[in-house]
Structures are given as C-alpha cells and as structure tokens.
Coordinates of C-alpha atoms and ligand atoms in Angstrom, one line a residue:
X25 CA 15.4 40.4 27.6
X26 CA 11.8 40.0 27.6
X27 CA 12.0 39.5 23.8
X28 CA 12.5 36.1 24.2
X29 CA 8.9 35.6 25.0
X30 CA 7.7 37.0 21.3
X31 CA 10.2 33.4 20.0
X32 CA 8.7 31.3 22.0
X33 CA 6.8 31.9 25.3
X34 CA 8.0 29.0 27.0
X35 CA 11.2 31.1 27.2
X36 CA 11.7 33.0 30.0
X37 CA 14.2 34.9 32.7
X38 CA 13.6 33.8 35.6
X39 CA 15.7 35.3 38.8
X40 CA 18.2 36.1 36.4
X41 CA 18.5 32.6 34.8
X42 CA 17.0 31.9 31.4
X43 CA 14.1 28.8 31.6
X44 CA 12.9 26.6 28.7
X45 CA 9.2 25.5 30.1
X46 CA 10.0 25.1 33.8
X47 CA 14.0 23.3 33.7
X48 CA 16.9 26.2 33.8
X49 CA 18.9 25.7 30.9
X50 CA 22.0 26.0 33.0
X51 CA 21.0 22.9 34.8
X52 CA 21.2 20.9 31.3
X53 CA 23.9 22.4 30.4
X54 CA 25.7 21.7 33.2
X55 CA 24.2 17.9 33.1
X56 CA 24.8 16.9 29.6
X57 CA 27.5 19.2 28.5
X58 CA 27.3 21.6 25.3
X59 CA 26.7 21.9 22.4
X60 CA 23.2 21.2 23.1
X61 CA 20.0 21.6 21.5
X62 CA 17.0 22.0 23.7
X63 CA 13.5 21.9 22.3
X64 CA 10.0 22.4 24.3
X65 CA 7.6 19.8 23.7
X66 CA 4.7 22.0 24.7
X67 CA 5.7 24.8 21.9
X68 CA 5.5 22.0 19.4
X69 CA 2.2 21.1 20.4
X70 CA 0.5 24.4 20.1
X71 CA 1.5 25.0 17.0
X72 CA 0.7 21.9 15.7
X73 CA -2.8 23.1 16.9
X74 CA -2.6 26.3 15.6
X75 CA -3.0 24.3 12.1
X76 CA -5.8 21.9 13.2
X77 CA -7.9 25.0 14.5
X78 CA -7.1 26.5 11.2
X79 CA -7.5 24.1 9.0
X80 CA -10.2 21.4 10.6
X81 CA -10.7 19.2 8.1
X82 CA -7.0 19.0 6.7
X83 CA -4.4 16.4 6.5
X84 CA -1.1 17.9 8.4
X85 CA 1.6 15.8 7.0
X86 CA 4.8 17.6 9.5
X87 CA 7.5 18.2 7.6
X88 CA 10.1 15.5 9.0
X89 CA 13.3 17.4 7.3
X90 CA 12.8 20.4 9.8
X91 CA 13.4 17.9 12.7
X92 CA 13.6 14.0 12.3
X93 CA 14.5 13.2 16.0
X94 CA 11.4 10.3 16.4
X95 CA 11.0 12.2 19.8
X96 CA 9.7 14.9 17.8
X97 CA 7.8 13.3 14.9
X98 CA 5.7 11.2 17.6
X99 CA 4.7 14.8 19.5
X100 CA 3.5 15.6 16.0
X101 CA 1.9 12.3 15.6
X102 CA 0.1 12.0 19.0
X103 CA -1.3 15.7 17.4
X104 CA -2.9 14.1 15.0
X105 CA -0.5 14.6 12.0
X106 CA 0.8 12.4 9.4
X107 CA 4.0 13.0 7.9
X108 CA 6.2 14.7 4.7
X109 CA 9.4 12.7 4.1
X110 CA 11.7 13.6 1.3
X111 CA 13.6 9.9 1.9
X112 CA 14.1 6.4 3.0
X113 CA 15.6 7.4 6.0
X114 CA 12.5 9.7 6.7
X115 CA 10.2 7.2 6.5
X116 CA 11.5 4.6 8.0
X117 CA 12.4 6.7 10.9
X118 CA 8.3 8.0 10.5
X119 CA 6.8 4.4 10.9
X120 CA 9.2 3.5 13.5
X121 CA 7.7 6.9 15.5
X122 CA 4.2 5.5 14.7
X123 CA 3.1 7.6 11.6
X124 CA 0.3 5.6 10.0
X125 CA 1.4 5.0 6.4
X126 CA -1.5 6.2 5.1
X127 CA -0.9 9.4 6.5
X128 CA 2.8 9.8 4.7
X129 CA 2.8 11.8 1.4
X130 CA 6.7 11.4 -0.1
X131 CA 7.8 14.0 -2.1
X132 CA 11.8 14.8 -3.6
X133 CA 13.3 15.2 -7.2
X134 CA 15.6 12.1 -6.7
X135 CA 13.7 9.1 -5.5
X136 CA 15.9 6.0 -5.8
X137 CA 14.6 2.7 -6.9
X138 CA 15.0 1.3 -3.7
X139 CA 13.4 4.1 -2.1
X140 CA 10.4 3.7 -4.2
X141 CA 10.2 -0.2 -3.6
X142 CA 10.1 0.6 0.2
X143 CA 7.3 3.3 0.1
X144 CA 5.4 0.7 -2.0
X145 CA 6.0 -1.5 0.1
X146 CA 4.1 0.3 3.0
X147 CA 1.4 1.6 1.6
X148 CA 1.9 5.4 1.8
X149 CA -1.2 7.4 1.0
X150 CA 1.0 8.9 -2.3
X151 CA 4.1 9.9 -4.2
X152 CA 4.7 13.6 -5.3
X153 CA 5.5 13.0 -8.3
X154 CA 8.4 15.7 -9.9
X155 CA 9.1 14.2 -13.5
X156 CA 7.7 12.4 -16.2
X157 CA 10.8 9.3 -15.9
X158 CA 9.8 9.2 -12.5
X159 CA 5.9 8.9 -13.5
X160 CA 7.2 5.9 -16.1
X161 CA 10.2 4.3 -12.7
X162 CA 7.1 4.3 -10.2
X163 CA 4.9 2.7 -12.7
X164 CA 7.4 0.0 -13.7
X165 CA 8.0 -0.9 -10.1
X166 CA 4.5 -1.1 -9.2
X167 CA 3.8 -3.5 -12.3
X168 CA 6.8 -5.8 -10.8
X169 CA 4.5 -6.0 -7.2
X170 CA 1.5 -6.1 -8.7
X171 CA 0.4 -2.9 -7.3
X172 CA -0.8 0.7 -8.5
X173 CA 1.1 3.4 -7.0
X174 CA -0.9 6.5 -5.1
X175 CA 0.4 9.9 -7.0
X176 CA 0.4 13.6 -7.2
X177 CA 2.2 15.5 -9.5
X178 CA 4.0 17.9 -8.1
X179 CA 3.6 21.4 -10.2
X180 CA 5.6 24.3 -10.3
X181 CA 3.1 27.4 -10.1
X182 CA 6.0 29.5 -10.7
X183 CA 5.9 31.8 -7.9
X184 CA 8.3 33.8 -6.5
X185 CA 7.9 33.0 -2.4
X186 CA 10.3 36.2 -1.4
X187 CA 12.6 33.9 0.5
X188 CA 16.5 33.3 0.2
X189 CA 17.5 31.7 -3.4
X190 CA 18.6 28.7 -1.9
X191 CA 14.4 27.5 -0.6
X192 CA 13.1 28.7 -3.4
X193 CA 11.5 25.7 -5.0
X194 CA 8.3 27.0 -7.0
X195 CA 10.1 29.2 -9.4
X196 CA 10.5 28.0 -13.2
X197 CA 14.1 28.0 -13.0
X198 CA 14.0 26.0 -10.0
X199 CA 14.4 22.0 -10.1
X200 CA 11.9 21.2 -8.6
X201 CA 8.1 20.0 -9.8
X202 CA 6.8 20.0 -13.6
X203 CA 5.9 22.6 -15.2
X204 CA 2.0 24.0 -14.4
X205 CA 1.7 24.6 -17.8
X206 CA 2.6 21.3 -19.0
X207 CA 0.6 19.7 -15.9
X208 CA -2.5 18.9 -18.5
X209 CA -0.3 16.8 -20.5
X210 CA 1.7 15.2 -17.9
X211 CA -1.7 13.9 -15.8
X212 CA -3.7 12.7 -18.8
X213 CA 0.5 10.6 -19.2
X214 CA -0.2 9.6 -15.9
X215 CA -3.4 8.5 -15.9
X216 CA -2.6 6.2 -19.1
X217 CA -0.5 4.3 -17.2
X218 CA -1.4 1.1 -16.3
X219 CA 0.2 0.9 -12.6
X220 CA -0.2 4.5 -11.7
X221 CA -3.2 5.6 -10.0
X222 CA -3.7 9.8 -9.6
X223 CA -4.9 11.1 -7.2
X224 CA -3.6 14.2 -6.2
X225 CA -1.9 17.5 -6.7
X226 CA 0.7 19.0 -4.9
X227 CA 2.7 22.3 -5.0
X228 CA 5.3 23.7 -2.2
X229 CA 6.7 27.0 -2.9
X230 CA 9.9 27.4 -1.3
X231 CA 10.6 27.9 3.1
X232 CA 11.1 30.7 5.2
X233 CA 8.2 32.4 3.5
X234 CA 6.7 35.5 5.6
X235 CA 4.2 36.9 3.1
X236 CA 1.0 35.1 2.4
X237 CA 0.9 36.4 -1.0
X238 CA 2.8 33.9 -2.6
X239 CA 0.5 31.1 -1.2
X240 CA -2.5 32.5 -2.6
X241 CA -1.0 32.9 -5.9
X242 CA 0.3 29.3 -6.1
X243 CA -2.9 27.8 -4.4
X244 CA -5.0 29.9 -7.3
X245 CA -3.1 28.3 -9.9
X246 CA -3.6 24.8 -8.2
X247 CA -6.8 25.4 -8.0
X248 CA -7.4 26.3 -11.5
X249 CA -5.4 23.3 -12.2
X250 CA -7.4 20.9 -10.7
X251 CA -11.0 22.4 -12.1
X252 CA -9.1 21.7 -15.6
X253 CA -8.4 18.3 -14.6
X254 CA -12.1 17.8 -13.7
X255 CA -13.4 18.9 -16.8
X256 CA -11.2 16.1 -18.7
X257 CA -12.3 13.9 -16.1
X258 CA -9.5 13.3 -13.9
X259 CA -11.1 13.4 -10.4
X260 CA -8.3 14.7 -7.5
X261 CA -9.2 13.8 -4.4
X262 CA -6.0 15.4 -2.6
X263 CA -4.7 18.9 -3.0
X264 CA -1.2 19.6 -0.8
X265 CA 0.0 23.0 -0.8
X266 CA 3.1 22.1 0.6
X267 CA 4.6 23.9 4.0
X268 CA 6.9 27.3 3.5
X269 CA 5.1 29.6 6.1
X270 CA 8.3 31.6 7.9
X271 CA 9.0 32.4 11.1
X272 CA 10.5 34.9 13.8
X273 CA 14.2 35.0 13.8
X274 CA 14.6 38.6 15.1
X275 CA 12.5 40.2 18.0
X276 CA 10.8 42.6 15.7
X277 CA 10.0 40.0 12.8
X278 CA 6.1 39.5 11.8
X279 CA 5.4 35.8 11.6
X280 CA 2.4 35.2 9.2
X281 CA -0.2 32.1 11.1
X282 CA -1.4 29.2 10.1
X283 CA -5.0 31.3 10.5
X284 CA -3.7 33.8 8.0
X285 CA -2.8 31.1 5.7
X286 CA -6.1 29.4 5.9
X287 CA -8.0 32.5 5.6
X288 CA -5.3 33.8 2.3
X289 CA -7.0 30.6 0.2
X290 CA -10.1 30.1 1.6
X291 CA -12.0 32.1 -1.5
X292 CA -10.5 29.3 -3.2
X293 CA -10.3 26.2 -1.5
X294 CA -14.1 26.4 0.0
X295 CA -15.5 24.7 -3.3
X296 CA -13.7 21.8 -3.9
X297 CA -14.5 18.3 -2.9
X298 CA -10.6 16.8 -2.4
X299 CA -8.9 16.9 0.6
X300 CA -6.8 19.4 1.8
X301 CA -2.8 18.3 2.7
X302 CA -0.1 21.0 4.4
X303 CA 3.1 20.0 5.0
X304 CA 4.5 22.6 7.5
X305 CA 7.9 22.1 8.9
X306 CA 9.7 24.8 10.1
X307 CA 6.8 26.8 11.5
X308 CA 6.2 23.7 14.3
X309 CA 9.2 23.1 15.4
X310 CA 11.7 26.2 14.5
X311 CA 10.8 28.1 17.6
X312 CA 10.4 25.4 19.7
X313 CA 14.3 24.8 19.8
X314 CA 17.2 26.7 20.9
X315 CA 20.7 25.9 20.5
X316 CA 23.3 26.3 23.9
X317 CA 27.1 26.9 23.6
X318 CA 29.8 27.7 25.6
X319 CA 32.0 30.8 25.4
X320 CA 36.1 29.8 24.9
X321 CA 37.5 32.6 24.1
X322 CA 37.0 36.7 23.5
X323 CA 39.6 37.9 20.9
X324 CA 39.7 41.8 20.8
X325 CA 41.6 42.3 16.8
X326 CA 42.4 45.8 15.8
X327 CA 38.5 46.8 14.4
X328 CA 37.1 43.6 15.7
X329 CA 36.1 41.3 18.1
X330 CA 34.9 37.9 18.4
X331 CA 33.1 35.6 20.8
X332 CA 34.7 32.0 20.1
X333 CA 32.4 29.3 21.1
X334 CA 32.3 25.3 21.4
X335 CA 29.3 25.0 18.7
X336 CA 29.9 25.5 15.3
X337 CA 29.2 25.6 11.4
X338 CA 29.1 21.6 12.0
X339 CA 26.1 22.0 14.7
X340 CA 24.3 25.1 13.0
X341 CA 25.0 25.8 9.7
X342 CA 22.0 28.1 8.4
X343 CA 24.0 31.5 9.4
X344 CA 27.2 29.7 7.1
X345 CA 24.9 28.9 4.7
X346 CA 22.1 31.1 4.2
X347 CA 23.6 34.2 6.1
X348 CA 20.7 33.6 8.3
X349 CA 20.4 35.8 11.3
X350 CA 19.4 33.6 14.8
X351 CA 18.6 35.8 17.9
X352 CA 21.3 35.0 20.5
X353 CA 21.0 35.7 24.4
X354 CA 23.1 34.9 27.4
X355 CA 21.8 31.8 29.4
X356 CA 22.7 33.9 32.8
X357 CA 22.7 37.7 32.1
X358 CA 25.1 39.3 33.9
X359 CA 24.9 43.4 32.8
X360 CA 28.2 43.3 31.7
X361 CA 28.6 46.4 28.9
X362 CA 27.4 45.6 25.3
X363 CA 30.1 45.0 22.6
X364 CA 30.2 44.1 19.2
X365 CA 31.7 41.2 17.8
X366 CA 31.6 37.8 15.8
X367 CA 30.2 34.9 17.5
X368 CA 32.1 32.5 15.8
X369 CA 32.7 27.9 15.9
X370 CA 35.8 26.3 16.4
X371 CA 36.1 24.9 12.7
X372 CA 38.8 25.7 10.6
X373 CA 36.7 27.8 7.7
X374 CA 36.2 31.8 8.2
X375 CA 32.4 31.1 6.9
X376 CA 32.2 29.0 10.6
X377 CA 29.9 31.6 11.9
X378 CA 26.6 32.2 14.3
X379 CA 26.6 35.3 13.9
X380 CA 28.1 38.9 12.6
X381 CA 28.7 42.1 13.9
X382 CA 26.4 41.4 16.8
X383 CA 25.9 43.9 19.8
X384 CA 25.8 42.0 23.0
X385 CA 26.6 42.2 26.3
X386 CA 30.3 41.0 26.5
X387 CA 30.6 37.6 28.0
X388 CA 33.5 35.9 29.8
X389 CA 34.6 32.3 29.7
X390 CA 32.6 29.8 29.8
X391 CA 29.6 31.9 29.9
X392 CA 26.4 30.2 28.3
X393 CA 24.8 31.3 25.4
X394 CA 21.6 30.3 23.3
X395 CA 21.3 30.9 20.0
X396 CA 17.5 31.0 19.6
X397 CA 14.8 29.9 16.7
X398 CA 17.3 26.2 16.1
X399 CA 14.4 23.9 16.4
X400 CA 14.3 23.3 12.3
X401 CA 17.3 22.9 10.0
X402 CA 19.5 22.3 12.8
X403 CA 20.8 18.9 14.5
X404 CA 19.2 17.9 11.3
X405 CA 21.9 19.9 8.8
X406 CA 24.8 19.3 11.4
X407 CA 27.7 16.7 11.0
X408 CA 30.8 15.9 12.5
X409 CA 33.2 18.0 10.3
X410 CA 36.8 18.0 11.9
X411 CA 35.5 15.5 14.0
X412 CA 33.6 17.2 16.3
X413 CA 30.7 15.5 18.2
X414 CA 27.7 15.9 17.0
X415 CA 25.4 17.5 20.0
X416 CA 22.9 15.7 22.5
X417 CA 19.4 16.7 22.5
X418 CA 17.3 17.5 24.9
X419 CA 13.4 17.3 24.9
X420 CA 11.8 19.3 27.9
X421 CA 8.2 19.4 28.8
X422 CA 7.1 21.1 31.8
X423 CA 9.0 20.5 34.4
X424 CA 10.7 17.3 32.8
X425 CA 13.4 16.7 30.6
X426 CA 14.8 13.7 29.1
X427 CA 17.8 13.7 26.8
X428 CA 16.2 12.3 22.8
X429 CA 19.6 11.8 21.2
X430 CA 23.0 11.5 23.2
X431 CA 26.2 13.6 22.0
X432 CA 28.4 11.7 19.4
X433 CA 31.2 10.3 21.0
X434 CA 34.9 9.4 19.8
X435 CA 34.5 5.7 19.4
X436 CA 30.7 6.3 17.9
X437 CA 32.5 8.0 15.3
X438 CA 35.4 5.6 14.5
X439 CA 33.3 2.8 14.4
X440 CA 31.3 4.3 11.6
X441 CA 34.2 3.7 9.2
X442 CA 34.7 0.2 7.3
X443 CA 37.7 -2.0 8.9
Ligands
LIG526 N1 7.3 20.2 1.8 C1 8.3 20.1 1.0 C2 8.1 19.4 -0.3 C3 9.6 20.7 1.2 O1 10.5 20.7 0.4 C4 9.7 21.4 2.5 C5 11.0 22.1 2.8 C6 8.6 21.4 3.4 C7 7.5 20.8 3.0 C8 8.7 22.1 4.7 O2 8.9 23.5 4.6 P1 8.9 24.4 5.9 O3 7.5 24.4 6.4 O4 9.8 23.8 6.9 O5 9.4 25.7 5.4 N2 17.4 24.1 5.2 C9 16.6 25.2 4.9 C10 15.2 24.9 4.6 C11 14.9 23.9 3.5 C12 13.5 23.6 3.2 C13 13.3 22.5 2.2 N3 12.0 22.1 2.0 C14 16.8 26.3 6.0 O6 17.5 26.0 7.0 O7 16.2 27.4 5.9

C-alpha cells in the first residue's frame, strides 16, 4: 500500500483510510457522489517547479489538453506559466483563467479560420505553424487586420519517442509538423510573406515518453536547424521543444524529470541566444489526479471475474483506448483475499474497461476504489456516452477542498440539444 506514495506523495493511508493531501477521499465521495475525479493542488505546484528549477530562464507554456479545468490552468498560471492550447476552446478558457496572451503559443494541424481570427485577435506570443496552406491562411487573415502574425514552424525531427502509436507525433509518417528537411525552404516561404513575421521553432515529439533519448535527438536536429536558419539570416528568437516527458503509471515505473530533461540538451541549448519554450502537460498534472468509483457488482464467470463499477470508458477512456495500464487501490482497505478480475464500466461495449486481469484484494458492494495517475487525459477525453453524467471534480489543497466542476446532470444534458 505504501506504493501510493512513489504516484504522488500527497497520497497516503491513513488509519486504514486512503488521504489525498489532508481530506479522506471517502468523505468526498460520500459528499459529492462518484464518479469523481480528485486532483491535489499542491502536487501540481511542485511539479510545475520542478521545471522552473530546471529550466530558469524558460518559458513553461502548460499543456491545457492534459487538463483544461480553469481551476487547474490558474494553479499553473499563479506558477508562473503561460499556456499550450491546441484550440479556440483552449484559449478562451486560458484568458478567461488569466493566462497573459503573450504567454500562449497555439499549436494543432487543423486551425480553423475562425480560430485563427481569435488568436489574432489577442495577441498570442505565436502560431506553430504545421503546413505551408496554413503559413499562406494565417498570412491572408493577418493582411485583412492589418497585422503580422507571430510564427514557428513546427518541424518534424523524425524521431521515434518509444511511446504508444497513437502520441506519436514526430515521426515522418506522422501528421503532424513539416518536414525537418524541407524546414529551409518552408522558413525562407515564410519569411517572404508579407503578413507573417518568424520567429520561432517548435518541435514536440509525441507523449508518454519515458526515455530522454528521444528529446535529445529531436532537440539536436532543432538545434542544427536553427544555426542553418542563422546563417541565411533568419534570426529565431524562440525555440519550443514541445512537452512529451512520461510518467509513473505502475509502482515500479522510472519517471525521467524535468532535471534530466534539462540536463539531456543542455550541450546543446547552452549557446543559443533565443528563448527556450516547454510545453509539458501530462507530467504536471497526471499524478496529481486520481479517479474514484464505486463497486456495483462482482460477477464470478467460469475462468473469470470482474469488478463492475459506476465509472466507465465515458469517464476514463485511456485503458479503452491506448490499453493503458492505471494503478488502482481500494479507498478503505479491508484485507480481504486477492483475486483476479476485470474492473470493468457500465457501458454497453466489451472495450469499456479500467483495467484487465488485475490482482486485487476482492471488494464488496459499494466498496471505493481509485484508479490512480487520472490527472491528464481524463475528465478531459470523457463524455456522456449512453447518457451517463459526466463526473464532478474536486480540487483539494491541504486540508481544503472545493468542488471545480459539478457532475453533469439529466436536464444539463437535455438542454444541450436544439428544440
Ligand atoms: N505540446 C503539443 C503540441 C502536444 O500535442 C502535446 C500533447 C503536448 C504539448 C503535451 O504533451 P504531454 O506533456 O502531456 O505529454 N490523450 C493521450 C495524450 C495525447 C497527447 C497529445 N499531445 C493520452 O491519454 O495518453
């Protein structure tokens, strides 16, 4: 049980009751009902400093996707960071948390028209850039304002980040970013643009990366990149390596830190004169969350069992998804003998899953249980598929609590269809 604490160690057994800083979990449950994500405020802060002792003179743009609940993006914005959005939604929902625009990089393959408009709008500090017909879109919209647009390119080092195919993104094959090896040609395209102003480079290599290798390779090749772009001239005053850096999901996993990271591309970051940018995501806020559902029903089948639960593929669907593996531990232990089983959603699909084949000790109904390491990729992926609430959550810090986003309820959800 003491694992727990190598996750996060603001999670802890106390007199037989698990505690997220100093609140019981219990106690929430029991207040706001589950499903129910629960994140530690504290957690999120100490990482967030983990990068600014790392990387003291660097911009840390957090990764909105991971976790877009304002609640969240203002603890990373009281730290100091600026913010990565990959959408309208993300940077309205930034600025309404109280990101300085100037501290907003927007990256994403399919920026709308609209979407573009509004970041002009603004003032973000720039655009990651992924195509040469969004290079010539930006440029046409900033000529209608009368404004030059902020950009990086975004270039594809071709790298492969050892992660799941599906976040992946700095691999040729991959959608994302132009070519490194057509990046020459595309900045001296951008730069002849009359609307367009560069000023960056950016890369970002895929997520749920746990070797530091990969960095360094893709940093080297950005950094070769942008001593070529000197040499014609084209001065870059921002280099953004993107976020990616992985994290524990089982007790014995190695997590690579932000200290590693820095000290992976330091032989080749120390001599340039632009500014640095990371964009990390998961590795703030993934372990700062956990994810609490209630035990319905045990179902012993000839050769196998399963745990049936009130959360879901709708509330958590990385295990669905990604086969992910998430730690899960009972809220209030009880001894009972270990068994092995499913631990399986409500939802009508046999890929609704939180986990396979899992040994733990059996439970009984309406035991608790927290799936750990739900912070990122979590609320944020979950919808209300066969009409199932979407959860509550719950930010604790210290010995507070306050609920950041009340559960979905029936009329919520009928409302949000035309009449
Ligand atoms: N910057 C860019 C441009 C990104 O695309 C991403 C993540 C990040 C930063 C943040 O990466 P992080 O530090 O969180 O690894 N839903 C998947 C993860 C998708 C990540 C997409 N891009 C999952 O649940 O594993």
């Amino acid at each position: 049980m003491e694992e727990i604490k190598a996750f996060n160690h603001y999670l802890e057994y106390i007199g037989g009751e698990l505690y997220i800083e100093g609140v019981p979990v219990r106690e929430l449950a029991v207040k706001y009902g589950t499903p129910l994500y629960i994140y530690s405020a504290n957690y999120i802060r100490e990482r967030v400093d983990l990068y600014k002792n790392a990387f003291p003179e660097a911009l840390i743009c957090y990764a909105v996707k991971a976790n877009f609940n304002p609640e969240i993006i203002k603890i990373a914005g009281e730290k100091g960071c600026g913010a990565d959005i990959v959408s309208g939604g993300e940077l309205f929902f930034s600025l309404r948390a109280g990101i300085d625009p100037k501290r907003i990089v927007y990256s994403g393959v399919g920026k709308t028209s609209e979407e573009i408009s509004y970041a002009l709008d603004t003032g973000i500090l720039m655009f990651n850039v992924e195509s040469r017909m969004e290079l010539d879109v930006i440029n046409g919209i900033a000529k209608s304002k009368g404004k030059k647009a902020p950009v990086s390119l975004r270039v594809n080092p071709d790298v492969d980040p050892k992660t799941h195919p599906y976040i992946a993104t700095g691999m040729k094959e991959s959608k994302f970013g132009i070519d490194i090896k057509r990046a020459l040609d595309e900045y001296k395209y951008a730069s002849s643009l009359s609307n367009i102003e560069v000023i960056g480079i950016h890369c970002h290599i895929g997520s749920q990366i746990t070797e530091i290798s990969p960095f360094s390779e893709a940093v080297e090749r950005v950094i070769d990149l942008y001593h070529n772009l000197l040499n014609e001239g084209i001065e870059i005053r921002y280099v953004d390596i993107g976020g990616g850096l992985g994290i524990r999901y089982k007790p014995e996993d190695t997590e690579p830190s932000p200290l590693d990271l820095y000290e992976a591309i330091k032989p080749y970051i120390s001599d340039i004169k632009a500014k640095l940018i990371i964009e990390p995501g998961r590795s703030v806020v993934g372990n700062a969350g956990i994810f609490v559902t209630e035990v319905q029903f045990i179902k012993k089948k000839e050769g196998k069992n399963f745990i049936i639960v009130d959360g879901g593929m709708n509330d958590l669907i990385r295990p669905s998804i990604y086969g992910a593996y998430h730690h899960i531990v009972p809220v209030t232990p009880k001894g009972n003998k270990k068994i092995k089983a499913d631990i399986v959603g409500p939802i009508c699909e046999t890929g609704d899953f939180l986990a396979k084949d899992r040994e733990i000790e059996e439970p009984e109904r309406g035991d608790l249980l927290a799936v750990l390491s739900a912070g990122a990729y979590g609320y944020v992926m979950s919808s209300y598929y066969n009409l199932r609430k979407r959860p509550a959550e719950i930010l604790v810090d210290g010995e507070s609590y306050r609920c950041i986003r009340k559960r979905q309820d029936y009329d919520d959800m009928y409302e949000l269809h035309c009449k």
